[in-house]
Each structure stands twice: as C-alpha cells, then as structure tokens.
C-alpha cells in the first residue's frame, strides 16, 4: 500500500469518529428513550393480561353453560323419575341370610340375590362352592313410570327391616306409596321365599299387558374338574304349568319361545341348580343358552325372559320361591308337586324307571351301611349280575347248543352249494327246529340286559353322591380318573390316560375273544370277527373323559360276566348236551302256523324260480 492510500484511510477514520461524537445522544436523551421502551413493554404486558383474562372469562362462561345444561338434564331426569329419583343413585350395601345349608347374600341395588354359597360342598379345587356372585347373576323386574321404562336392577332400595331369617327392601314415596321386595330363609331348606308387594302405585306405575316382566341372566361358573362333562350335563330346564318338564339342547347354543304357562325355570349345572318358581304360574317365556368355550371363565351363559300377572291398581302381592341347591334325587323329590327331580337326567322311558325305582333306592340303601362308594358300586354290580344271571345262563346255553350243532350245520353247508342260499337256510332252520334250538336265544337275553346297561350309563355321570368321592387311584368317581397326563391332547381321546377306562376296554377285548371262540361258525361273514373287536377300542376313546365310576362299573360288570361264563362252562357237559339234542331231533316236530306259512312262502319262491329257469330254456 503506498503513502497516498494510507493518508486517505486515516482521514476517513477521523471523519467517522468526529461524526459519531457530534451525533452521540446526551444522557437525558438516553434516559428518555429508556422510559419510552419501558412504557411500551408495560402496554404489551397489559394487553396480554387483558387477552388472557378475556379468554378465562370466556372459558368460565362455557363451563357454566355446560354445568347449567347438565343441571337442567338432571332436573328433567329427576322429574321423569319422580318418586324413584332418590333411588336412581346410591351406594351398594350387602346383607346376608343363612341357615345350616346355604348362605345367601342380597344387594340393596336391585333388591336382589347377589350371591349364593352352598355350605356342604366345595369346588373341585377345594374352594367354597358359590353358584354365582355379583353381576354374574342379574335378576330384575321391568315396569313403566312417567312413560319411562325402569328395571329394578338399576334402583337402590332402602333396607326396611332385617332379622336372622328375613329381609325387606323398599322404595317409598309420599302418600304411603311403596314397592317392597321381601325374602325369607327358613332352617334346613334350600328354598328362599320371595314376595313383591306394592301400595298406592296404581296411578303412576304401569305394566305391559297387565304383567310384570322379569329378566334373568346368569354366567354359570365351572365347578367340576371335567369341564366338557359339566357342559354336557348343564343347561336350562323348565316345567310347563300342570304339565311335563322340558329342556333346551345341552350340546349346542339353543333358544325357545315358550308361549304357554310355566311353573318354573331352572339354570342347571351338572350337580347344582338355581330354580325360579312361581306360586301360581308364569305367563310365558323366552329362554336361551350359549355354550362357553375353554377361553371363557364360564361354561354357559343362560338367559330367561318371562312375566307374571300383576296390577299396581289392586295393590297386588305376588309370591315366588328360589331353589339354590344340589341336584340330589331325594332332596329334589321332597317338593313332589314341582317335579324338580326331573332336573337329574336319568333317561327317558324304561331307562328312567330303572334308575328311579331300582338303582337309586338300592344305592341309597347301601349308603346307610357302607362309607366307600367304590364298594357300594361293586355290591350294586354284583346284585345286578345276580338278578340277570338267569338271562346270562340262558344266553350261554343257547350258544352252547348252537356250538354243539356246528358239525351238522357244516355238513349242510357242504352238501348244499352257496348259490342255493334259500335251500341252505331252510335246511339249517329245519335242523334247529328238530333239535329244539332257538337261534335267537342268545341274543334275546342280551337285549333284555341293554336297558340296565343304558340306565347305568345315565345314572353315574348325574349322581351327586359320587362327586368328589375317591376310590383306589380315582380321586373323584363323578369325573375321569387319570394316572398319566399327556404332553399333548389326542383328538377324540384327551390329554390323559384313564386307568379304569383302560381296564374296561381290556376286559371287553377278553370277553369278545371268548364269544368269538364260542360262536365260531363257517357262516360268519368275512371281516365280522375284526369288527367285533372294534367296540372295545371305541370304548377306550369314548369313555376316557367320562365318569370313572361308570368305567369302573362296566369293568367290574364285564369281569363278573367272564367269571360267570367260565363257571357255567365247567358245569355244562357239551357231550351230554349234544346227545340230548340228537334225541330231540328224533321226536316228531309239530309245526306252528307261522312256521308253516314261512315254508309255504319258501316253496312258492322256489317254484317261481324253477319256472323262470324253464322258460329261459
């Protein structure tokens, strides 16, 4: 940079410095500017404060409007609720009545039964047996007031009075207006009495069609180890007024519109029931049941809608009863006019008669002397087999006669070719007739025993006497026994091994083998021998999840049958039997009219066949 450039830069700097010094504000000017800025900041703060205040006031106005609207809505609601307004909100209170059998808890919300515990029983895992608890069970009456529909489930009743045996819930208004729910529990009973009474409500309360509508729903909890079996034996039962007891399907979701009068409706578990019983009759009803799967805590969701004639104008009283208890035959049968014992599925027709008039009385008699139910089942089986022994003996003798005639039957089959089936059959039947043998003699005794076998099949899973009773390795004879738990579930079999079921299947295989040896014949259809062994295998799958008491009974019964067969075989001389049959063949045979008609028909068919063959030639 040259000398002239340096001189220019110095001069410019001096000029700028002189300009700044000459234009610099005084101290008074600086203070005045500061005061002006401070005033502007205060104005801005004041404006912001006023804006915030206005926003707050606006918000307060909106909140007040909302509160006012809600207050107006509540006021209108209370006006429509009228005397019920004080009872639409409240605090739930629980009170209890109990006797030596059950403990019943009531709630002032709805004035209803809140929970029921049956004292002498436990769940499969040792917990107190509670039929239902809280909102798992909802039971209420529906009526109209000020064009508004109310359910007693949503109202908070006052506790009017309470003793050790009874409790009264009440909704009370002015002018001696009241709606009262009364409950009473006496000693040594599973019945709870229930009365509904109204006073001076005719001008404000109304019912649809002159009847008080009733709504009842219940989520039925699992109480037993065998959940599948418990579902199968639970459901909804109902009795028509002065008529039969009926029920919904237990295998699937089902519903029914009942348009005739009813006496009672029951939500039934495998071994316990809740039954709503009318003193007179329920007008009609709609019932439905929904099966709960393994992912739900309940086994069924039951619903019932019904009604009972009621008139608030007459200050009516209507009485009901609730049964909360076990499905024990003689306990239910105490109430003969109600036919509650039909809650136990003992089978229809002859099967039910066998259980009601033979098996249950004998079982109950043995209970009075023997504590072990395994021994009781053993003695019951021995008694049944003793009664059936004449049929067993007759069946064996018929089979023995057929076996003694087998050489002669084989001779007929060799002599008459297969294409002459009718002629071969005539010759065989002629042999039987001459020998005095009935080919159906072995089947008929077995058919006569079938009703007892089927009756026992119905009895054991439904018998509460076997519930949680142990015998040998089985901890509960009312459900399956398990000696081994499998790591996975086998389709149609399960995830465990039932030893009683296994023993029953093995004894049936042995008995089938014995029958095959005794009835072997050249006329046996191909493959029939193998099919006979399929039944014991099917038993293995079918009974693995059934009551171990049933499998134990069938096992002992088959074992006794095998022993009886071996015993009879040792006392029957088949050579002497054959000689007796041959002697009988020499006697003249008197044909019955039925046999004569059969032979004439066979001859006519044979002649028609020969005539057809000759025309072809």
C-alpha positions as semicolon CSV with decimal commas, in nm:
position;residue;x (nm);y (nm);z (nm)
1;X;0,000;0,000;0,000
2;X;0,152;0,349;-0,100
3;X;0,168;0,670;0,107
4;X;-0,140;0,831;-0,051
5;X;-0,364;0,528;0,032
6;X;-0,259;0,527;0,396
7;X;-0,325;0,900;0,427
8;X;-0,680;0,851;0,280
9;X;-0,775;0,570;0,527
10;X;-0,659;0,780;0,825
11;X;-0,865;1,079;0,713
12;X;-1,182;0,865;0,664
13;X;-1,143;0,715;1,013
14;X;-1,105;1,064;1,170
15;X;-1,416;1,190;0,986
16;X;-1,630;0,892;1,103
17;X;-1,514;0,937;1,461
18;X;-1,596;1,311;1,452
19;X;-1,946;1,231;1,304
20;X;-2,022;0,976;1,581
21;X;-1,908;1,219;1,852
22;X;-2,111;1,506;1,716
23;X;-2,432;1,291;1,682
24;X;-2,397;1,098;2,014
25;X;-2,724;1,137;2,227
26;X;-2,698;1,307;2,561
27;X;-2,764;1,134;2,892
28;X;-3,108;1,299;2,911
29;X;-3,198;1,164;2,565
30;X;-3,085;0,808;2,660
31;X;-3,296;0,816;2,979
32;X;-3,599;0,942;2,788
33;X;-3,564;0,660;2,528
34;X;-3,539;0,402;2,806
35;X;-3,854;0,537;2,969
36;X;-4,034;0,516;2,635
37;X;-3,931;0,149;2,584
38;X;-4,036;0,059;2,935
39;X;-4,377;0,217;2,877
40;X;-4,422;0,021;2,553
41;X;-4,336;-0,308;2,731
42;X;-4,587;-0,234;3,004
43;X;-4,855;-0,168;2,743
44;X;-4,780;-0,501;2,573
45;X;-4,794;-0,687;2,908
46;X;-5,125;-0,518;2,990
47;X;-5,269;-0,618;2,655
48;X;-5,157;-0,979;2,701
49;X;-5,307;-0,987;3,050
50;X;-5,635;-0,847;2,928
51;X;-5,643;-1,107;2,647
52;X;-5,576;-1,388;2,895
53;X;-5,842;-1,253;3,127
54;X;-6,094;-1,239;2,845
55;X;-6,009;-1,599;2,744
56;X;-6,051;-1,714;3,102
57;X;-6,383;-1,538;3,132
58;X;-6,499;-1,696;2,804
59;X;-6,391;-2,041;2,925
60;X;-6,569;-1,986;3,252
61;X;-6,882;-1,889;3,062
62;X;-6,871;-2,213;2,854
63;X;-6,817;-2,425;3,163
64;X;-7,104;-2,257;3,337
65;X;-7,326;-2,318;3,036
66;X;-7,231;-2,688;3,031
67;X;-7,294;-2,717;3,401
68;X;-7,625;-2,543;3,357
69;X;-7,725;-2,779;3,075
70;X;-7,627;-3,083;3,283
71;X;-7,819;-2,950;3,577
72;X;-8,124;-2,898;3,356
73;X;-8,087;-3,254;3,215
74;X;-8,051;-3,398;3,564
75;X;-8,351;-3,198;3,677
76;X;-8,559;-3,326;3,386
77;X;-8,441;-3,680;3,454
78;X;-8,529;-3,647;3,820
79;X;-8,865;-3,504;3,725
80;X;-8,933;-3,804;3,498
81;X;-8,810;-4,039;3,771
82;X;-9,049;-3,879;4,020
83;X;-9,058;-4,074;4,345
84;X;-8,785;-4,300;4,204
85;X;-8,535;-4,013;4,171
86;X;-8,376;-4,067;4,516
87;X;-8,328;-4,434;4,430
88;X;-8,152;-4,399;4,093
89;X;-7,818;-4,332;4,265
90;X;-7,671;-4,471;4,581
91;X;-7,416;-4,694;4,746
92;X;-7,440;-5,071;4,724
93;X;-7,492;-5,249;5,056
94;X;-7,476;-5,624;5,107
95;X;-7,667;-5,821;5,369
96;X;-7,670;-6,195;5,437
97;X;-7,920;-6,460;5,539
98;X;-7,800;-6,812;5,609
99;X;-7,908;-7,144;5,753
100;X;-7,735;-7,477;5,802
101;X;-7,733;-7,547;5,424
102;X;-7,683;-7,224;5,227
103;X;-7,556;-6,869;5,267
104;X;-7,745;-6,612;5,060
105;X;-7,614;-6,258;5,014
106;X;-7,851;-5,981;4,900
107;X;-7,779;-5,640;4,750
108;X;-7,984;-5,326;4,802
109;X;-7,906;-5,243;4,438
110;X;-8,196;-5,415;4,269
111;X;-8,316;-5,568;4,596
112;X;-8,193;-5,897;4,455
113;X;-7,995;-6,208;4,540
114;X;-7,630;-6,114;4,497
115;X;-7,455;-6,448;4,562
116;X;-7,526;-6,797;4,695
117;X;-7,284;-7,033;4,869
118;X;-7,377;-7,398;4,930
119;X;-7,211;-7,488;5,258
120;X;-7,166;-7,866;5,245
121;X;-6,990;-7,869;4,907
122;X;-6,663;-7,744;4,758
123;X;-6,538;-7,688;4,405
124;X;-6,304;-7,945;4,251
125;X;-6,004;-7,738;4,371
126;X;-6,129;-7,705;4,729
127;X;-6,279;-7,354;4,711
128;X;-6,621;-7,262;4,858
129;X;-6,894;-7,362;4,614
130;X;-7,058;-7,037;4,501
131;X;-7,338;-7,079;4,248
132;X;-7,295;-6,720;4,128
133;X;-7,156;-6,392;4,254
134;X;-7,224;-6,025;4,180
135;X;-7,320;-5,929;3,828
136;X;-7,265;-6,287;3,709
137;X;-7,631;-6,322;3,806
138;X;-7,879;-6,042;3,721
139;X;-8,244;-6,079;3,814
140;X;-8,489;-5,792;3,791
141;X;-8,844;-5,676;3,718
142;X;-8,933;-5,423;3,449
143;X;-9,215;-5,166;3,475
144;X;-9,313;-4,824;3,335
145;X;-9,327;-4,490;3,519
146;X;-9,388;-4,150;3,352
147;X;-9,355;-4,316;3,008
148;X;-9,008;-4,426;3,113
149;X;-8,903;-4,792;3,145
150;X;-8,733;-4,887;3,471
151;X;-8,562;-5,208;3,582
152;X;-8,534;-5,286;3,949
153;X;-8,175;-5,394;3,879
154;X;-8,084;-5,023;3,842
155;X;-8,256;-4,893;4,158
156;X;-8,109;-4,865;4,507
157;X;-8,360;-4,991;4,762
158;X;-8,375;-4,897;5,128
159;X;-8,339;-5,176;5,380
160;X;-8,674;-5,153;5,556
161;X;-8,623;-5,432;5,808
162;X;-8,399;-5,730;5,873
163;X;-8,400;-6,034;6,101
164;X;-8,198;-6,357;6,113
165;X;-8,449;-6,521;5,878
166;X;-8,585;-6,239;5,661
167;X;-8,510;-5,907;5,497
168;X;-8,732;-5,640;5,337
169;X;-8,614;-5,394;5,069
170;X;-8,831;-5,093;4,995
171;X;-8,875;-4,799;4,759
172;X;-9,102;-4,548;4,933
173;X;-9,260;-4,222;4,821
174;X;-9,514;-3,977;4,955
175;X;-9,878;-4,063;5,026
176;X;-9,785;-4,406;5,161
177;X;-9,652;-4,517;4,822
178;X;-9,415;-4,815;4,832
179;X;-9,269;-5,110;4,642
180;X;-9,139;-5,385;4,872
181;X;-8,924;-5,690;4,799
182;X;-8,927;-5,942;5,084
183;X;-8,708;-6,250;5,128
184;X;-8,728;-6,530;5,385
185;X;-8,494;-6,824;5,451
186;X;-8,601;-7,094;5,696
187;X;-8,379;-7,358;5,854
188;X;-8,288;-7,686;5,684
189;X;-8,402;-7,586;5,336
190;X;-8,257;-7,477;5,003
191;X;-8,569;-7,271;4,930
192;X;-8,577;-6,890;4,957
193;X;-8,925;-6,733;4,970
194;X;-8,969;-6,408;4,774
195;X;-9,267;-6,168;4,778
196;X;-9,332;-5,850;4,580
197;X;-9,586;-5,606;4,723
198;X;-9,695;-5,259;4,611
199;X;-9,906;-4,991;4,776
200;X;-10,076;-4,685;4,621
201;X;-9,872;-4,706;4,299
202;X;-10,158;-4,769;4,059
203;X;-10,181;-4,407;3,940
204;X;-9,813;-4,379;3,847
205;X;-9,673;-4,730;3,784
206;X;-9,781;-4,944;3,490
207;X;-9,702;-5,284;3,342
208;X;-9,709;-5,404;2,984
209;X;-10,007;-5,627;2,905
210;X;-10,102;-5,636;3,272
211;X;-9,795;-5,842;3,358
212;X;-9,468;-5,770;3,537
213;X;-9,180;-5,855;3,304
214;X;-8,888;-6,049;3,450
215;X;-8,534;-6,061;3,312
216;X;-8,282;-6,317;3,437
217;X;-7,929;-6,378;3,309
218;X;-7,653;-6,588;3,461
219;X;-7,295;-6,669;3,369
220;X;-7,258;-7,020;3,509
221;X;-6,910;-7,079;3,656
222;X;-6,722;-7,408;3,624
223;X;-6,736;-7,612;3,946
224;X;-6,601;-7,952;3,831
225;X;-6,273;-8,093;3,701
226;X;-6,427;-8,238;3,385
227;X;-6,531;-7,917;3,207
228;X;-6,659;-8,097;2,894
229;X;-6,874;-8,331;3,101
230;X;-7,003;-8,042;3,312
231;X;-7,109;-7,854;2,999
232;X;-7,282;-8,166;2,866
233;X;-7,496;-8,203;3,180
234;X;-7,579;-7,833;3,229
235;X;-7,837;-7,610;3,063
236;X;-8,188;-7,467;3,101
237;X;-8,485;-7,674;3,219
238;X;-8,844;-7,558;3,255
239;X;-9,175;-7,706;3,363
240;X;-9,498;-7,626;3,185
241;X;-9,784;-7,538;3,417
242;X;-9,953;-7,864;3,520
243;X;-9,757;-8,046;3,250
244;X;-9,421;-8,201;3,165
245;X;-9,064;-8,085;3,224
246;X;-8,865;-7,992;2,912
247;X;-8,520;-7,850;2,840
248;X;-8,301;-7,685;2,580
249;X;-8,030;-7,873;2,394
250;X;-7,722;-7,930;2,608
251;X;-7,489;-7,994;2,316
252;X;-7,513;-7,656;2,140
253;X;-7,645;-7,299;2,162
254;X;-8,022;-7,315;2,173
255;X;-8,329;-7,099;2,240
256;X;-8,704;-7,146;2,270
257;X;-9,004;-6,914;2,267
258;X;-9,245;-7,054;2,525
259;X;-9,598;-6,930;2,461
260;X;-9,777;-7,127;2,731
261;X;-9,783;-7,100;3,109
262;X;-9,481;-7,215;3,308
263;X;-9,438;-7,331;3,666
264;X;-9,062;-7,284;3,695
265;X;-8,741;-7,210;3,504
266;X;-8,408;-7,360;3,612
267;X;-8,048;-7,276;3,529
268;X;-7,896;-7,619;3,586
269;X;-7,533;-7,715;3,637
270;X;-7,414;-8,077;3,638
271;X;-7,474;-8,113;4,013
272;X;-7,635;-7,783;4,126
273;X;-7,926;-7,567;4,014
274;X;-8,083;-7,223;4,052
275;X;-8,460;-7,251;4,004
276;X;-8,712;-6,966;3,985
277;X;-9,055;-7,096;4,091
278;X;-9,390;-6,919;4,065
279;X;-9,653;-6,975;4,331
280;X;-9,922;-6,984;4,062
281;X;-9,785;-6,962;3,708
282;X;-9,561;-6,758;3,482
283;X;-9,750;-6,620;3,183
284;X;-9,498;-6,718;2,914
285;X;-9,126;-6,709;2,850
286;X;-8,825;-6,695;2,625
287;X;-8,513;-6,892;2,718
288;X;-8,173;-6,921;2,556
289;X;-7,841;-7,080;2,639
290;X;-7,497;-7,015;2,495
291;X;-7,219;-7,269;2,549
292;X;-6,896;-7,119;2,680
293;X;-6,571;-7,242;2,525
294;X;-6,242;-7,311;2,703
295;X;-6,134;-6,946;2,671
296;X;-6,424;-6,818;2,885
297;X;-6,443;-6,839;3,265
298;X;-6,799;-6,972;3,247
299;X;-6,943;-7,292;3,100
300;X;-7,274;-7,138;2,990
301;X;-7,449;-6,804;2,953
302;X;-7,817;-6,859;3,034
303;X;-8,095;-6,607;2,973
304;X;-8,464;-6,612;3,057
305;X;-8,740;-6,359;2,996
306;X;-9,080;-6,424;3,145
307;X;-9,371;-6,239;3,308
308;X;-9,624;-6,278;3,585
309;X;-9,974;-6,123;3,601
310;X;-9,961;-5,808;3,816
311;X;-10,181;-5,499;3,867
312;X;-10,049;-5,199;4,060
313;X;-10,405;-5,064;4,085
314;X;-10,503;-5,350;4,314
315;X;-10,201;-5,323;4,546
316;X;-10,110;-5,673;4,430
317;X;-9,886;-5,920;4,604
318;X;-9,711;-6,194;4,411
319;X;-9,507;-6,478;4,560
320;X;-9,216;-6,677;4,425
321;X;-8,957;-6,920;4,551
322;X;-8,594;-6,974;4,462
323;X;-8,428;-7,313;4,493
324;X;-8,050;-7,290;4,530
325;X;-7,911;-7,636;4,592
326;X;-7,774;-7,973;4,481
327;X;-7,929;-8,199;4,219
328;X;-7,980;-8,474;4,475
329;X;-8,270;-8,702;4,388
330;X;-8,433;-8,729;4,731
331;X;-8,367;-8,362;4,813
332;X;-8,548;-8,255;4,497
333;X;-8,821;-8,514;4,538
334;X;-8,933;-8,355;4,867
335;X;-9,112;-8,098;4,653
336;X;-9,334;-8,352;4,479
337;X;-9,574;-8,102;4,330
338;X;-9,287;-7,934;4,142
339;X;-9,117;-8,246;3,990
340;X;-8,776;-8,091;4,050
341;X;-8,620;-8,439;4,050
342;X;-8,653;-8,433;3,672
343;X;-8,362;-8,189;3,670
344;X;-8,150;-8,504;3,701
345;X;-8,113;-8,662;3,353
346;X;-8,176;-9,025;3,445
347;X;-8,301;-9,122;3,098
348;X;-8,639;-9,140;2,933
349;X;-8,895;-9,423;2,947
350;X;-8,781;-9,754;3,085
351;X;-8,425;-9,629;3,149
352;X;-8,553;-9,359;3,385
353;X;-8,786;-9,604;3,558
354;X;-8,499;-9,846;3,626
355;X;-8,294;-9,567;3,782
356;X;-8,578;-9,414;3,985
357;X;-8,738;-9,730;4,116
358;X;-8,447;-9,976;4,132
359;X;-8,094;-9,837;4,111
360;X;-8,135;-9,522;4,325
361;X;-8,328;-9,696;4,610
362;X;-8,068;-9,977;4,629
363;X;-7,782;-9,728;4,607
364;X;-7,939;-9,516;4,881
365;X;-7,994;-9,825;5,099
366;X;-7,629;-9,932;5,070
367;X;-7,516;-9,577;5,155
368;X;-7,663;-9,625;5,502
369;X;-7,421;-9,908;5,580
370;X;-7,110;-9,856;5,368
371;X;-6,888;-9,548;5,356
372;X;-6,684;-9,637;5,046
373;X;-6,868;-9,564;4,722
374;X;-6,629;-9,792;4,533
375;X;-6,753;-10,082;4,748
376;X;-7,113;-9,967;4,700
377;X;-7,069;-9,978;4,320
378;X;-6,912;-10,324;4,350
379;X;-7,204;-10,457;4,558
380;X;-7,456;-10,290;4,329
381;X;-7,290;-10,457;4,028
382;X;-7,290;-10,797;4,200
383;X;-7,658;-10,758;4,282
384;X;-7,747;-10,661;3,924
385;X;-7,546;-10,950;3,779
386;X;-7,715;-11,188;4,026
387;X;-8,058;-11,071;3,912
388;X;-7,953;-11,107;3,548
389;X;-7,784;-11,446;3,596
390;X;-8,082;-11,648;3,459
391;X;-8,060;-11,446;3,136
392;X;-7,683;-11,494;3,123
393;X;-7,727;-11,870;3,174
394;X;-7,994;-11,891;2,905
395;X;-7,775;-11,697;2,665
396;X;-7,480;-11,929;2,730
397;X;-7,692;-12,245;2,687
398;X;-7,829;-12,116;2,356
399;X;-7,474;-12,052;2,238
400;X;-7,361;-12,394;2,361
401;X;-7,643;-12,565;2,170
402;X;-7,550;-12,378;1,854
403;X;-7,188;-12,482;1,902
404;X;-7,292;-12,847;1,956
405;X;-7,485;-12,840;1,628
406;X;-7,199;-12,683;1,435
407;X;-7,076;-13,013;1,276
408;X;-7,425;-13,077;1,140
409;X;-7,452;-12,718;1,013
410;X;-7,114;-12,755;0,841
411;X;-7,240;-13,076;0,678
412;X;-7,547;-12,890;0,544
413;X;-7,325;-12,613;0,405
414;X;-7,102;-12,868;0,230
415;X;-7,398;-13,054;0,088
416;X;-7,590;-12,752;-0,041
417;X;-7,394;-12,507;-0,260
418;X;-7,384;-12,134;-0,185
419;X;-7,595;-12,040;-0,486
420;X;-7,889;-12,219;-0,323
421;X;-7,899;-11,987;-0,022
422;X;-8,274;-12,032;0,037
423;X;-8,249;-12,410;0,039
424;X;-7,947;-12,398;0,271
425;X;-8,136;-12,166;0,508
426;X;-8,439;-12,396;0,509
427;X;-8,224;-12,695;0,595
428;X;-8,049;-12,506;0,876
429;X;-8,377;-12,385;1,024
430;X;-8,516;-12,737;0,997
431;X;-8,221;-12,866;1,197
432;X;-8,274;-12,604;1,465
433;X;-8,642;-12,687;1,484
434;X;-8,584;-13,059;1,521
435;X;-8,317;-13,002;1,786
436;X;-8,539;-12,759;1,977
437;X;-8,289;-12,472;1,944
438;X;-8,387;-12,109;1,903
439;X;-8,113;-11,929;1,706
440;X;-8,223;-11,603;1,865
441;X;-8,199;-11,749;2,214
442;X;-7,854;-11,599;2,271
443;X;-7,949;-11,253;2,152
444;X;-8,275;-11,202;2,339
445;X;-8,122;-11,225;2,690
446;X;-7,859;-10,973;2,585
447;X;-8,126;-10,738;2,453
448;X;-8,315;-10,766;2,782
449;X;-7,999;-10,658;2,967
450;X;-7,946;-10,350;2,748
451;X;-8,195;-10,125;2,938
452;X;-7,996;-10,177;3,258
453;X;-7,665;-10,101;3,084
454;X;-7,808;-9,780;2,935
455;X;-7,972;-9,683;3,266
456;X;-7,636;-9,712;3,444
457;X;-7,479;-9,504;3,168
458;X;-7,723;-9,225;3,260
459;X;-7,702;-9,276;3,636
460;X;-7,330;-9,242;3,714
461;X;-7,247;-8,904;3,550
462;X;-7,561;-8,750;3,706
463;X;-7,518;-8,892;4,056
464;X;-7,404;-8,622;4,300
465;X;-7,339;-8,895;4,558
466;X;-7,021;-8,986;4,367
467;X;-6,899;-8,625;4,348
468;X;-6,550;-8,592;4,500
469;X;-6,568;-8,947;4,639
470;X;-6,237;-9,129;4,595
471;X;-6,166;-9,498;4,536
472;X;-5,825;-9,653;4,476
473;X;-5,641;-9,416;4,239
474;X;-5,956;-9,226;4,133
475;X;-5,990;-8,905;4,335
476;X;-6,340;-8,828;4,209
477;X;-6,575;-9,101;4,084
478;X;-6,802;-8,844;3,918
479;X;-6,534;-8,743;3,668
480;X;-6,242;-8,908;3,485
481;X;-5,951;-9,069;3,669
482;X;-5,600;-9,002;3,543
483;X;-5,282;-9,198;3,602
484;X;-5,082;-9,016;3,334
485;X;-5,104;-8,666;3,191
486;X;-5,002;-8,648;2,825
487;X;-4,791;-8,358;2,689
488;X;-5,048;-8,300;2,414
489;X;-5,417;-8,358;2,350
490;X;-5,507;-8,653;2,129
491;X;-5,821;-8,591;1,917
492;X;-6,127;-8,784;2,044
493;X;-5,918;-8,918;2,335
494;X;-5,791;-8,635;2,553
495;X;-5,475;-8,534;2,731
496;X;-5,471;-8,803;3,000
497;X;-5,491;-9,181;3,047
498;X;-5,785;-9,317;3,247
499;X;-5,691;-9,650;3,405
500;X;-6,047;-9,761;3,475
501;X;-6,133;-9,693;3,110
502;X;-5,826;-9,890;3,002
503;X;-5,919;-10,186;3,226
504;X;-6,277;-10,178;3,097
505;X;-6,154;-10,192;2,736
506;X;-5,916;-10,482;2,810
507;X;-6,187;-10,690;2,979
508;X;-6,418;-10,625;2,685
509;X;-6,148;-10,749;2,444
510;X;-6,115;-11,067;2,654
511;X;-6,491;-11,119;2,662
512;X;-6,519;-11,059;2,287
513;X;-6,248;-11,321;2,228
514;X;-6,438;-11,571;2,443
515;X;-6,758;-11,507;2,248
516;X;-6,573;-11,548;1,919
517;X;-6,450;-11,891;2,030
518;X;-6,794;-11,999;2,148
519;X;-6,983;-11,880;1,840
520;X;-6,730;-11,959;1,569
521;X;-6,907;-12,075;1,256
522;X;-6,820;-12,121;0,894
523;X;-7,119;-11,899;0,815
524;X;-6,958;-11,599;0,981
525;X;-6,934;-11,303;0,745
526;X;-6,583;-11,209;0,632
527;X;-6,442;-10,924;0,841
528;X;-6,707;-10,967;1,113
529;X;-6,453;-11,105;1,356
530;X;-6,239;-10,793;1,326
531;X;-6,540;-10,566;1,358
532;X;-6,633;-10,729;1,689
533;X;-6,303;-10,608;1,834
534;X;-6,368;-10,251;1,723
535;X;-6,621;-10,189;2,000
536;X;-6,370;-10,224;2,290
537;X;-6,135;-9,989;2,104
538;X;-6,417;-9,739;2,066
539;X;-6,487;-9,769;2,439
540;X;-6,127;-9,666;2,504
541;X;-6,181;-9,336;2,323
542;X;-6,542;-9,279;2,423
543;X;-6,510;-9,333;2,799
544;X;-6,168;-9,179;2,863
545;X;-6,328;-8,847;2,964
546;X;-6,637;-8,996;3,129
547;X;-6,705;-9,053;3,497
548;X;-6,458;-9,303;3,640
549;X;-6,744;-9,456;3,842
550;X;-6,911;-9,555;3,514
551;X;-6,593;-9,709;3,370
552;X;-6,537;-9,890;3,700
553;X;-6,893;-10,030;3,689
554;X;-6,857;-10,156;3,330
555;X;-6,516;-10,304;3,412
556;X;-6,648;-10,495;3,715
557;X;-6,965;-10,596;3,528
558;X;-6,770;-10,744;3,236
559;X;-6,529;-10,914;3,474
560;X;-6,820;-11,080;3,657
561;X;-6,974;-11,186;3,324
562;X;-6,645;-11,352;3,224
563;X;-6,635;-11,533;3,562
564;X;-6,998;-11,646;3,522
565;X;-6,927;-11,775;3,171
566;X;-6,626;-11,978;3,289
567;X;-6,828;-12,112;3,582
568;X;-7,118;-12,222;3,361
569;X;-6,877;-12,379;3,113
570;X;-6,732;-12,600;3,388
571;X;-7,076;-12,727;3,485
572;X;-7,215;-12,785;3,138
573;X;-7,133;-13,121;2,971
574;X;-7,145;-13,042;2,600
575;X;-7,132;-13,411;2,503
576;X;-7,443;-13,479;2,712
577;X;-7,600;-13,167;2,565
578;X;-7,533;-13,290;2,210
579;X;-7,683;-13,630;2,293
580;X;-7,991;-13,456;2,427
581;X;-8,021;-13,252;2,108
582;X;-7,990;-13,562;1,890
583;X;-8,258;-13,735;2,093
584;X;-8,481;-13,436;2,048
585;X;-8,428;-13,448;1,671
586;X;-8,584;-13,795;1,660
587;X;-8,910;-13,670;1,805
588;X;-9,187;-13,563;1,567
589;X;-9,192;-13,189;1,515
590;X;-9,516;-13,001;1,541
591;X;-9,508;-12,706;1,310
592;X;-9,656;-12,379;1,420
593;X;-9,883;-12,190;1,182
594;X;-9,614;-11,925;1,146
595;X;-9,350;-12,183;1,051
596;X;-9,591;-12,342;0,806
597;X;-9,651;-12,009;0,634
598;X;-9,278;-11,946;0,611
599;X;-9,220;-12,288;0,449
600;X;-9,505;-12,234;0,202
601;X;-9,363;-11,897;0,105
602;X;-9,018;-12,051;0,056
603;X;-9,163;-12,331;-0,160
604;X;-9,356;-12,084;-0,374
605;X;-9,046;-11,876;-0,430
606;X;-8,851;-12,189;-0,524
607;X;-9,121;-12,297;-0,773
608;X;-9,130;-11,950;-0,929
609;X;-8,753;-11,961;-0,965
610;X;-8,768;-12,304;-1,135
611;X;-9,048;-12,184;-1,366
612;X;-8,842;-11,884;-1,471
613;X;-8,540;-12,102;-1,548
614;X;-8,750;-12,345;-1,759
615;X;-8,896;-12,060;-1,969
616;X;-8,546;-11,934;-2,041
617;X;-8,455;-12,280;-2,173
